[in-house]
Structures are given as C-alpha cells and as structure tokens.
PDB file of C-alpha atoms in Angstrom:
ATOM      1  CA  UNK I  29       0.000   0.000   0.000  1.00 85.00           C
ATOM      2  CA  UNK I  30       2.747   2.414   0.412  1.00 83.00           C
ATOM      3  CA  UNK I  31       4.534   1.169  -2.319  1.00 80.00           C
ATOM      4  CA  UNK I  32       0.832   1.853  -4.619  1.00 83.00           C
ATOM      5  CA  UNK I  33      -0.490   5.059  -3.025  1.00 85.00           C
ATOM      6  CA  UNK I  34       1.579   7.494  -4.240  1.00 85.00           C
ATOM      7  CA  UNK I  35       0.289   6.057  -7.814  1.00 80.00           C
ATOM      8  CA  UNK I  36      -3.305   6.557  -7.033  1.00 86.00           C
ATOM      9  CA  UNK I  37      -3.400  10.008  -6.068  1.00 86.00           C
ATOM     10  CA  UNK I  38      -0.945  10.598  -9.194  1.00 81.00           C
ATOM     11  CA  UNK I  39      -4.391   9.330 -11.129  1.00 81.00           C
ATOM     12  CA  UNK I  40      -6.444  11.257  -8.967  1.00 83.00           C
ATOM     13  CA  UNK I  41      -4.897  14.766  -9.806  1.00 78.00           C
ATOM     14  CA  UNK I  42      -4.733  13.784 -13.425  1.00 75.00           C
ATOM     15  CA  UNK I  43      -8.121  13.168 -13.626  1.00 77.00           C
ATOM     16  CA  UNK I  44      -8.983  16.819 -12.052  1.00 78.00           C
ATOM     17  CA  UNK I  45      -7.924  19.235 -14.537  1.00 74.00           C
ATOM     18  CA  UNK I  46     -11.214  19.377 -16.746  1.00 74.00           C
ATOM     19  CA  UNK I  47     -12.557  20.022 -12.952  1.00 87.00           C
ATOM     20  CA  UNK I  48     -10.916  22.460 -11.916  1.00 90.00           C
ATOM     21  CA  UNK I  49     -11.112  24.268 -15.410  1.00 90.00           C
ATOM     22  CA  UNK I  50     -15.008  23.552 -15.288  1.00 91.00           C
ATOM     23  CA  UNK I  51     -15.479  24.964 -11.865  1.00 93.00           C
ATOM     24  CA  UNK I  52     -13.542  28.812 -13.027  1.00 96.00           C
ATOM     25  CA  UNK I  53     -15.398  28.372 -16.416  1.00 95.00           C
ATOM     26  CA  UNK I  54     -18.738  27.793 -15.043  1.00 94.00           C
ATOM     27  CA  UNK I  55     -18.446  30.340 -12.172  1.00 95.00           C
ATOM     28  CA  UNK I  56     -16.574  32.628 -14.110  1.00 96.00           C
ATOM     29  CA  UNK I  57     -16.958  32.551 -17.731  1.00 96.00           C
ATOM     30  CA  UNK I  58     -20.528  31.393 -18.602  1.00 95.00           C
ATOM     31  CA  UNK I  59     -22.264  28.424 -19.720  1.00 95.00           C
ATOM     32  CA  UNK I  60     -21.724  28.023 -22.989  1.00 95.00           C
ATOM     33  CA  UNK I  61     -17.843  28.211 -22.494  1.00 96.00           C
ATOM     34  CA  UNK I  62     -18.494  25.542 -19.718  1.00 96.00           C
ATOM     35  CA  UNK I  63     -20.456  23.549 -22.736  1.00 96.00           C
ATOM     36  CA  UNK I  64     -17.728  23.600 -25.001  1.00 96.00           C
ATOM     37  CA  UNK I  65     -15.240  22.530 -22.903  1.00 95.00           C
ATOM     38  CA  UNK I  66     -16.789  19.692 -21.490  1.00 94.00           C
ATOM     39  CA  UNK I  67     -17.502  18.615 -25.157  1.00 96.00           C
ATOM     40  CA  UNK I  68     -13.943  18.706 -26.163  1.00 96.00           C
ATOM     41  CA  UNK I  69     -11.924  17.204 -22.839  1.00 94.00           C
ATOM     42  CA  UNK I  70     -12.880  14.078 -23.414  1.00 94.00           C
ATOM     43  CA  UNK I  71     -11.078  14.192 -26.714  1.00 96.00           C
ATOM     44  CA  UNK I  72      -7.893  15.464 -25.417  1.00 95.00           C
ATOM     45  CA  UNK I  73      -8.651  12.847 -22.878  1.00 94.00           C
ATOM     46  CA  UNK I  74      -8.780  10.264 -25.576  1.00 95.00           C
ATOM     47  CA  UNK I  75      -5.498  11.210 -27.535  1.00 96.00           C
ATOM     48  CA  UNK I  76      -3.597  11.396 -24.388  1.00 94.00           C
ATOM     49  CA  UNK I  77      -4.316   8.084 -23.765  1.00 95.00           C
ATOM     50  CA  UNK I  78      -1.709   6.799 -25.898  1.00 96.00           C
ATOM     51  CA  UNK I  79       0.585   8.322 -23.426  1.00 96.00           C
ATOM     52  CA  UNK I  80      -0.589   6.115 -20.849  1.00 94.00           C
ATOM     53  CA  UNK I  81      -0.440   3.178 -22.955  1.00 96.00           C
ATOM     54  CA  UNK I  82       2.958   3.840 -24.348  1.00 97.00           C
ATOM     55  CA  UNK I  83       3.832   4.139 -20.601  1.00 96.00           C
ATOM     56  CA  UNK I  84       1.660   0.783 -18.951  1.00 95.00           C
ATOM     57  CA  UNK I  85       3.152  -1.476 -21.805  1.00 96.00           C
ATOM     58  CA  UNK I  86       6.785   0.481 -21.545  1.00 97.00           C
ATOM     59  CA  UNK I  87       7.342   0.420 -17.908  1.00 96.00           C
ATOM     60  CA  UNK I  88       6.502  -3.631 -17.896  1.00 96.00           C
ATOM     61  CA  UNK I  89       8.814  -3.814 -20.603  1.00 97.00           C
ATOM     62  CA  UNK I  90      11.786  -2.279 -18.933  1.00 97.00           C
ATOM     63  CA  UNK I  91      10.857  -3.707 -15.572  1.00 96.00           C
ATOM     64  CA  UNK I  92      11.017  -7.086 -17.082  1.00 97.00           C
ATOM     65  CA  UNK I  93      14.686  -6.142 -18.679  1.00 97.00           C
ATOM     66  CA  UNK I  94      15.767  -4.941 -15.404  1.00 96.00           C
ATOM     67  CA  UNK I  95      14.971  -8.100 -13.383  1.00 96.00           C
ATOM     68  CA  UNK I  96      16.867 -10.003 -16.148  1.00 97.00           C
ATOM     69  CA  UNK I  97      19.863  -7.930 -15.411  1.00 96.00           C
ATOM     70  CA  UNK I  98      20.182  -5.617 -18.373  1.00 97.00           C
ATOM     71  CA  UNK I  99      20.066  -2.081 -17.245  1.00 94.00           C
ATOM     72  CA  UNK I 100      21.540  -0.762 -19.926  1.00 95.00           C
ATOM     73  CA  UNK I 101      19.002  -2.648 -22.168  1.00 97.00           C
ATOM     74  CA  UNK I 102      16.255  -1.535 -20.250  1.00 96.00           C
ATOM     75  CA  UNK I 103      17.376   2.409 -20.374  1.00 95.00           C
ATOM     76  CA  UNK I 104      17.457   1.967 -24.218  1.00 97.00           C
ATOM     77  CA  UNK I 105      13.941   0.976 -23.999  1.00 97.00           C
ATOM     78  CA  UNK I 106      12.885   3.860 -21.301  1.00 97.00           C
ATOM     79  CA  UNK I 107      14.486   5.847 -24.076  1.00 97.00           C
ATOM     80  CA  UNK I 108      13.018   4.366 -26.886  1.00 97.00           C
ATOM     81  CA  UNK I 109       9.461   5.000 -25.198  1.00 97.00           C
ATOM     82  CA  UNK I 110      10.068   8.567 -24.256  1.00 97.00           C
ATOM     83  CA  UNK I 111      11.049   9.142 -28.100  1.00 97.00           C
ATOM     84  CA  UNK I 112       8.156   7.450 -29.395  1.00 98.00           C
ATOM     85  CA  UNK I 113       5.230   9.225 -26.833  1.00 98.00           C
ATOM     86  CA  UNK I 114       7.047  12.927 -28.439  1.00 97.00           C
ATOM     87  CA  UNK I 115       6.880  11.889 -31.790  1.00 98.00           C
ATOM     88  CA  UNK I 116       3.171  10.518 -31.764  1.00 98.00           C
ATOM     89  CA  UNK I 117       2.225  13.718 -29.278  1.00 98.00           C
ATOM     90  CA  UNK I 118       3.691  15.950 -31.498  1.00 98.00           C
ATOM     91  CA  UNK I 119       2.027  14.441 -34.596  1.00 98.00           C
ATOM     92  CA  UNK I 120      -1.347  14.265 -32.591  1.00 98.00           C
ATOM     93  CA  UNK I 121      -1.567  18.156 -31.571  1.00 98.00           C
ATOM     94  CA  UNK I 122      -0.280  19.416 -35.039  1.00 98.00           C
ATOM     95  CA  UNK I 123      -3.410  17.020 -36.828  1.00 98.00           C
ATOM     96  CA  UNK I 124      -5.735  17.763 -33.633  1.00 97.00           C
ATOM     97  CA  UNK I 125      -4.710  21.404 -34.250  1.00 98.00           C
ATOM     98  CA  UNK I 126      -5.301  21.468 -38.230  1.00 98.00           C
ATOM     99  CA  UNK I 127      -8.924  19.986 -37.901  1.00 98.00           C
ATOM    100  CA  UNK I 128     -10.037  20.984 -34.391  1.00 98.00           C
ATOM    101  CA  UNK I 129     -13.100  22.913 -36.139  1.00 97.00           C
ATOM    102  CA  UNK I 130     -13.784  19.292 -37.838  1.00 97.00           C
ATOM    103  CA  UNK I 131     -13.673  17.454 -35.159  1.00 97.00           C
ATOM    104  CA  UNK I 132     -15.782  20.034 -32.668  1.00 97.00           C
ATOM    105  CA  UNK I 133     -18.381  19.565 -35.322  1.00 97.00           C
ATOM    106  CA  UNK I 134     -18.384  16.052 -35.734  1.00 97.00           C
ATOM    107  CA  UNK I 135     -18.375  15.633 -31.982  1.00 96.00           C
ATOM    108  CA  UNK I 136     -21.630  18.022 -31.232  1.00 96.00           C
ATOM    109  CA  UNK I 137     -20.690  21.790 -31.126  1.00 96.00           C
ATOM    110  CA  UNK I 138     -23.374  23.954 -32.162  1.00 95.00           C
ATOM    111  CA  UNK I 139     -22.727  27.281 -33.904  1.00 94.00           C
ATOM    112  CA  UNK I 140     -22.972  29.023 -30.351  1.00 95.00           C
ATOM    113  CA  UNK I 141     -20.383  26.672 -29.263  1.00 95.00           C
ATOM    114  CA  UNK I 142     -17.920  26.328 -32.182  1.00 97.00           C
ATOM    115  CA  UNK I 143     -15.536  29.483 -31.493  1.00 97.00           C
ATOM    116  CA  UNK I 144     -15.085  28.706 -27.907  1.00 97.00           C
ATOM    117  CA  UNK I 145     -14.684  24.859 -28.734  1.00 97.00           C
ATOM    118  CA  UNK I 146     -12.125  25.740 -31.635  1.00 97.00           C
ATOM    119  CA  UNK I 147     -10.648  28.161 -28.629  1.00 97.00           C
ATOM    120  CA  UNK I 148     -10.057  25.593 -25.991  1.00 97.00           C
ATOM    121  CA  UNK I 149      -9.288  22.617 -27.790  1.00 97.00           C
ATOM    122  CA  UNK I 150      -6.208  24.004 -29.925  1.00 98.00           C
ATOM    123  CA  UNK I 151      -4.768  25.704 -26.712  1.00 97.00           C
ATOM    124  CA  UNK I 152      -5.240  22.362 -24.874  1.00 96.00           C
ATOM    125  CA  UNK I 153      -3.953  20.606 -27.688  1.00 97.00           C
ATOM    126  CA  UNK I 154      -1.105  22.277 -28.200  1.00 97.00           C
ATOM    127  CA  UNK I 155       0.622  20.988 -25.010  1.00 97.00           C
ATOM    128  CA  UNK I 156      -0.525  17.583 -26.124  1.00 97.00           C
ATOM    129  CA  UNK I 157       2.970  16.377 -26.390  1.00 98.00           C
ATOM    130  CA  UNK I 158       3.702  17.614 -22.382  1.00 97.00           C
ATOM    131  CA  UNK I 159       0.409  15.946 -21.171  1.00 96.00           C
ATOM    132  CA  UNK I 160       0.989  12.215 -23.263  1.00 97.00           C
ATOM    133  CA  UNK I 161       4.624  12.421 -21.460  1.00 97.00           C
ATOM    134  CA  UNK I 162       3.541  13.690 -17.772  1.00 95.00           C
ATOM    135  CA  UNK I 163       1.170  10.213 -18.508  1.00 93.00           C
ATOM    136  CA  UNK I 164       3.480   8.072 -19.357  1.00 96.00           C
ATOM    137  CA  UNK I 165       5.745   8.905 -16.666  1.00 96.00           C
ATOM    138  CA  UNK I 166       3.058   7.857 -14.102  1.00 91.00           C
ATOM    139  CA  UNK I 167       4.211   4.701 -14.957  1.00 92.00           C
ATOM    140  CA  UNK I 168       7.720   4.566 -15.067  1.00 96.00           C
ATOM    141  CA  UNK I 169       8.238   6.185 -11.890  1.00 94.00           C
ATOM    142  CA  UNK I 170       7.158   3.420 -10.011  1.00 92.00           C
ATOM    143  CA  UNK I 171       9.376   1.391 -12.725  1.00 93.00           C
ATOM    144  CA  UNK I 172      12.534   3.606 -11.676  1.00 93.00           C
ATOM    145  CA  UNK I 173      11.480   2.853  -7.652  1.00 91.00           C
ATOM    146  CA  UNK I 174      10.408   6.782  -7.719  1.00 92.00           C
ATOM    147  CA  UNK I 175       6.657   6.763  -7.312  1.00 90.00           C
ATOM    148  CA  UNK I 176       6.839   9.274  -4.990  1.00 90.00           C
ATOM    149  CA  UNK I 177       9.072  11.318  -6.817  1.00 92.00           C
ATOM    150  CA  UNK I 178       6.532  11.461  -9.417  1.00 91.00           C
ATOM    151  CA  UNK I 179       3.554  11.590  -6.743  1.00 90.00           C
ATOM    152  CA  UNK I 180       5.443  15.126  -6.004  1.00 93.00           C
ATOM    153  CA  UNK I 181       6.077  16.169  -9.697  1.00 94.00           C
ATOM    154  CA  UNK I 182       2.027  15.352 -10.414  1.00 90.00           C
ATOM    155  CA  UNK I 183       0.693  17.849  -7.916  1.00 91.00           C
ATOM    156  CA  UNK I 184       3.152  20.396  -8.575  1.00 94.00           C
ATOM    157  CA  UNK I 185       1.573  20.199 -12.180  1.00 93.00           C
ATOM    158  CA  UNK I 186      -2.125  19.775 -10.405  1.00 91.00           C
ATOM    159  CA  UNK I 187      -1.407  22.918  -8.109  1.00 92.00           C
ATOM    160  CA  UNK I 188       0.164  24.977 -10.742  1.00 94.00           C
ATOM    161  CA  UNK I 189      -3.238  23.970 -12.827  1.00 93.00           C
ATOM    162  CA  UNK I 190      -5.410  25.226  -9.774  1.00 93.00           C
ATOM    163  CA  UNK I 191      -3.015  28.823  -9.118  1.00 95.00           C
ATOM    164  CA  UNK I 192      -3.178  29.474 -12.973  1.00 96.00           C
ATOM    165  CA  UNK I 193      -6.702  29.178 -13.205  1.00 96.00           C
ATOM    166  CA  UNK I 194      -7.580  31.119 -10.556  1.00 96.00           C
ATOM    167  CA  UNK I 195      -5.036  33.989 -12.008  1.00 97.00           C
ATOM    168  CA  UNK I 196      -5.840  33.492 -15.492  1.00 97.00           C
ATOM    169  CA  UNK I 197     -10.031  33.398 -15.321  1.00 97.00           C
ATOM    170  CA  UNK I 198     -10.742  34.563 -12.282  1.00 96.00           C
ATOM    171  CA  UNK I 199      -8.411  37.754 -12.262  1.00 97.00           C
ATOM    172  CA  UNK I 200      -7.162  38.777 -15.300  1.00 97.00           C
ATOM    173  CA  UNK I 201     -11.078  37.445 -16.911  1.00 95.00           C
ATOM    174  CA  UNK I 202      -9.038  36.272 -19.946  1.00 97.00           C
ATOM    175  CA  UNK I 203     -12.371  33.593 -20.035  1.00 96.00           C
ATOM    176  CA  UNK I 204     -12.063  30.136 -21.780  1.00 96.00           C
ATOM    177  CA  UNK I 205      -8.492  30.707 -23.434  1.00 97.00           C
ATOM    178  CA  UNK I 206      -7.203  31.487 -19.804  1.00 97.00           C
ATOM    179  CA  UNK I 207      -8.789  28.231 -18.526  1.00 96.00           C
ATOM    180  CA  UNK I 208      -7.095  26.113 -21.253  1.00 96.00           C
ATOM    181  CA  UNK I 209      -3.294  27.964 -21.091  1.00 97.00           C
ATOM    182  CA  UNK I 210      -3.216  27.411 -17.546  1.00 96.00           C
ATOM    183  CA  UNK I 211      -3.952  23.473 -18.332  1.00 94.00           C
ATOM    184  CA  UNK I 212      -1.600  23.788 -21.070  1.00 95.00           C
ATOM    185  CA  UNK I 213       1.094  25.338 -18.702  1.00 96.00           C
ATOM    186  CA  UNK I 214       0.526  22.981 -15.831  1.00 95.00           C
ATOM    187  CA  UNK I 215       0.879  19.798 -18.160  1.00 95.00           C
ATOM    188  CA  UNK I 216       3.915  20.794 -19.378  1.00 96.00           C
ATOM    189  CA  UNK I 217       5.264  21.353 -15.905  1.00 96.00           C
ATOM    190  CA  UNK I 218       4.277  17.266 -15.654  1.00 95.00           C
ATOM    191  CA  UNK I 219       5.896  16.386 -18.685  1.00 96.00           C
ATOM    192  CA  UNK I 220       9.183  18.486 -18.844  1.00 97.00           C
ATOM    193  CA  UNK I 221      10.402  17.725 -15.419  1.00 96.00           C
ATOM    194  CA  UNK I 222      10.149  14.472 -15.029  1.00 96.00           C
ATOM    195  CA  UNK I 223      12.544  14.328 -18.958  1.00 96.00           C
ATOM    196  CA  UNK I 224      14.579  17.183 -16.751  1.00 96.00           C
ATOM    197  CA  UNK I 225      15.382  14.185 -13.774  1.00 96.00           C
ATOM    198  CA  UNK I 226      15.709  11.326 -15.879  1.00 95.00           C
ATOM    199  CA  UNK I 227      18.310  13.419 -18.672  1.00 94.00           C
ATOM    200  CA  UNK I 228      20.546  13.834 -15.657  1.00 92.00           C
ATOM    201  CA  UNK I 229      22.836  11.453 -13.663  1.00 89.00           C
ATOM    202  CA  UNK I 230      20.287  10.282 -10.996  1.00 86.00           C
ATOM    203  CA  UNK I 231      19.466   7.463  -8.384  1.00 84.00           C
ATOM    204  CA  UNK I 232      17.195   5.537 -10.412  1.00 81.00           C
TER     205      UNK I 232
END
C-alpha cells in the first residue's frame, strides 16, 4: 500500500484538470464556455491516452529487462518510449490542431459553441505532447522505484493547474483561453520535469 499510493493520487490529480477548469469556467466565464469545454476534454482525454499506454506497456517492458539484469538494455527501452510518446504527441496536436473545427463539429458543437470549442481545444492541444509524457511517466516512476518522486512532480503540475486558473479566469477574466493555457502550462510542468530528472545522472 505504500509502495501503490503514491500512484493513485498521481491518477487522482490527473483526472482533475477538466474540474478544476469547469469549476472557473462555469463560475466565471458562462455556460456556454463551460459547454464547449466539457464537449472537447474528453477528446484530449482520448489522444492522451496513448501516453498512458505507451507508458503501462513500456514500464513492464523495462521492468522485465531490469529483473533479467540488463540495465543498460532496459534504459534503451525507457528511451526508446520517451522518443516514441514525443513523436506521436507531437504528430497528434499538429493534426488535432489542423482539424479541431472538424472534429468540434463532428463531436456536437453547435454554432454558439464552435468558437469557444475551436478556442479551448487548440490551446489544450497544443501541449498535447507535455500531457501524453507527464502520462506516461506515471508509470515509469514506479518502474525507476520513484513513485513518490513522481507523486510530487504530479501535484506540482495539479497545483500549478489550480493557481493558474484562478489567475488566469478569475483575475485577469481572460475567459475560456485562460482556462485552457493554464492546463496547457501545468501539463507541461508534468511532462518536462520528469525528462529534466531522468536526462541527468540520478538514483534511479
């Protein structure tokens, strides 16, 4: 349990960003914002996913090298699957920026709702790259005997999500693009420092 628990709450401030985004937007912005961003999370949601499958099916990869006694095998694969979650994140945000009016469309969006979707989901998509590597960390942080290391990194990103918010909607009323930079900026806060630790000589 203390081995796991620094994992779970990992998941649990992942999962709260389209909260705390929801709960400035509604209170702050207006409803049809709120709308529109709860109509495109759960595609950001979806693409991001492939960071945490890159990372589930990575980490028991290298942990399996590892206990064979091949470090230096097993970092080539940690690096392999750091490469790979960039190159696919970066390829997701550019297409997901191209035809974010497509997709808001096909998923829903009303004319009302269409600017303010476009709005959010290309801001949110831009850091794509920061959020598919902050979620496939989660995983190999346990992998590198770190999860708490990463517990710490993951609500540094959740609190800088929650701070941001506040500042960006809530006092400088920059509205629904304020809501989705200070996701943005949080998830790359995830995703860089954990590439920061691992790029240097370290305990792991």
């Amino acid at each position: 349990l203390r081995f796991v628990y620094p994992s779970i709450i990992m998941m649990i401030f992942t999962s709260i960003y389209s909260v705390v985004d929801g709960l400035f937007v509604s209170n702050y912005v207006g409803k049809t914002p709120f709308a529109a961003q709860n109509l495109i999370w759960p595609f950001i949601m979806l693409l991001s996913a492939v960071g945490f499958m890159l990372g589930t099916g990575g980490s028991a990869i290298v942990a399996k090298t590892l206990g064979e006694g091949e470090p230096e095998q097993a970092n080539a694969y940690f690096s392999l699957f750091v490469y790979v979650t960039l190159g696919l994140g970066l390829v997701l945000a550019a297409a997901g920026f191209v035809f974010m009016p497509g997709i808001a469309t096909f998923l829903g969006a009303t004319e009302e709702m269409l600017h303010d979707c476009v709005v959010y989901g290309r801001l949110t998509v831009a850091a794509l790259p920061a959020f598919m590597l902050q979620n496939t960390f989660q995983s190999f942080f346990p992998t590198a005997e770190k999860p708490k290391l990463g517990l710490a990194v993951t609500v540094l990103a959740g609190c800088t999500n929650m701070v941001l918010d506040y500042v960006f909607v809530a006092v400088l009323r920059w509205g629904l693009a304020g809501a989705a930079l200070a996701t943005g900026m949080s998830q790359v806060v995830g995703g860089v420092l954990p590439v920061i630790y691992f790029a240097r000589n370290n305990s792991s």
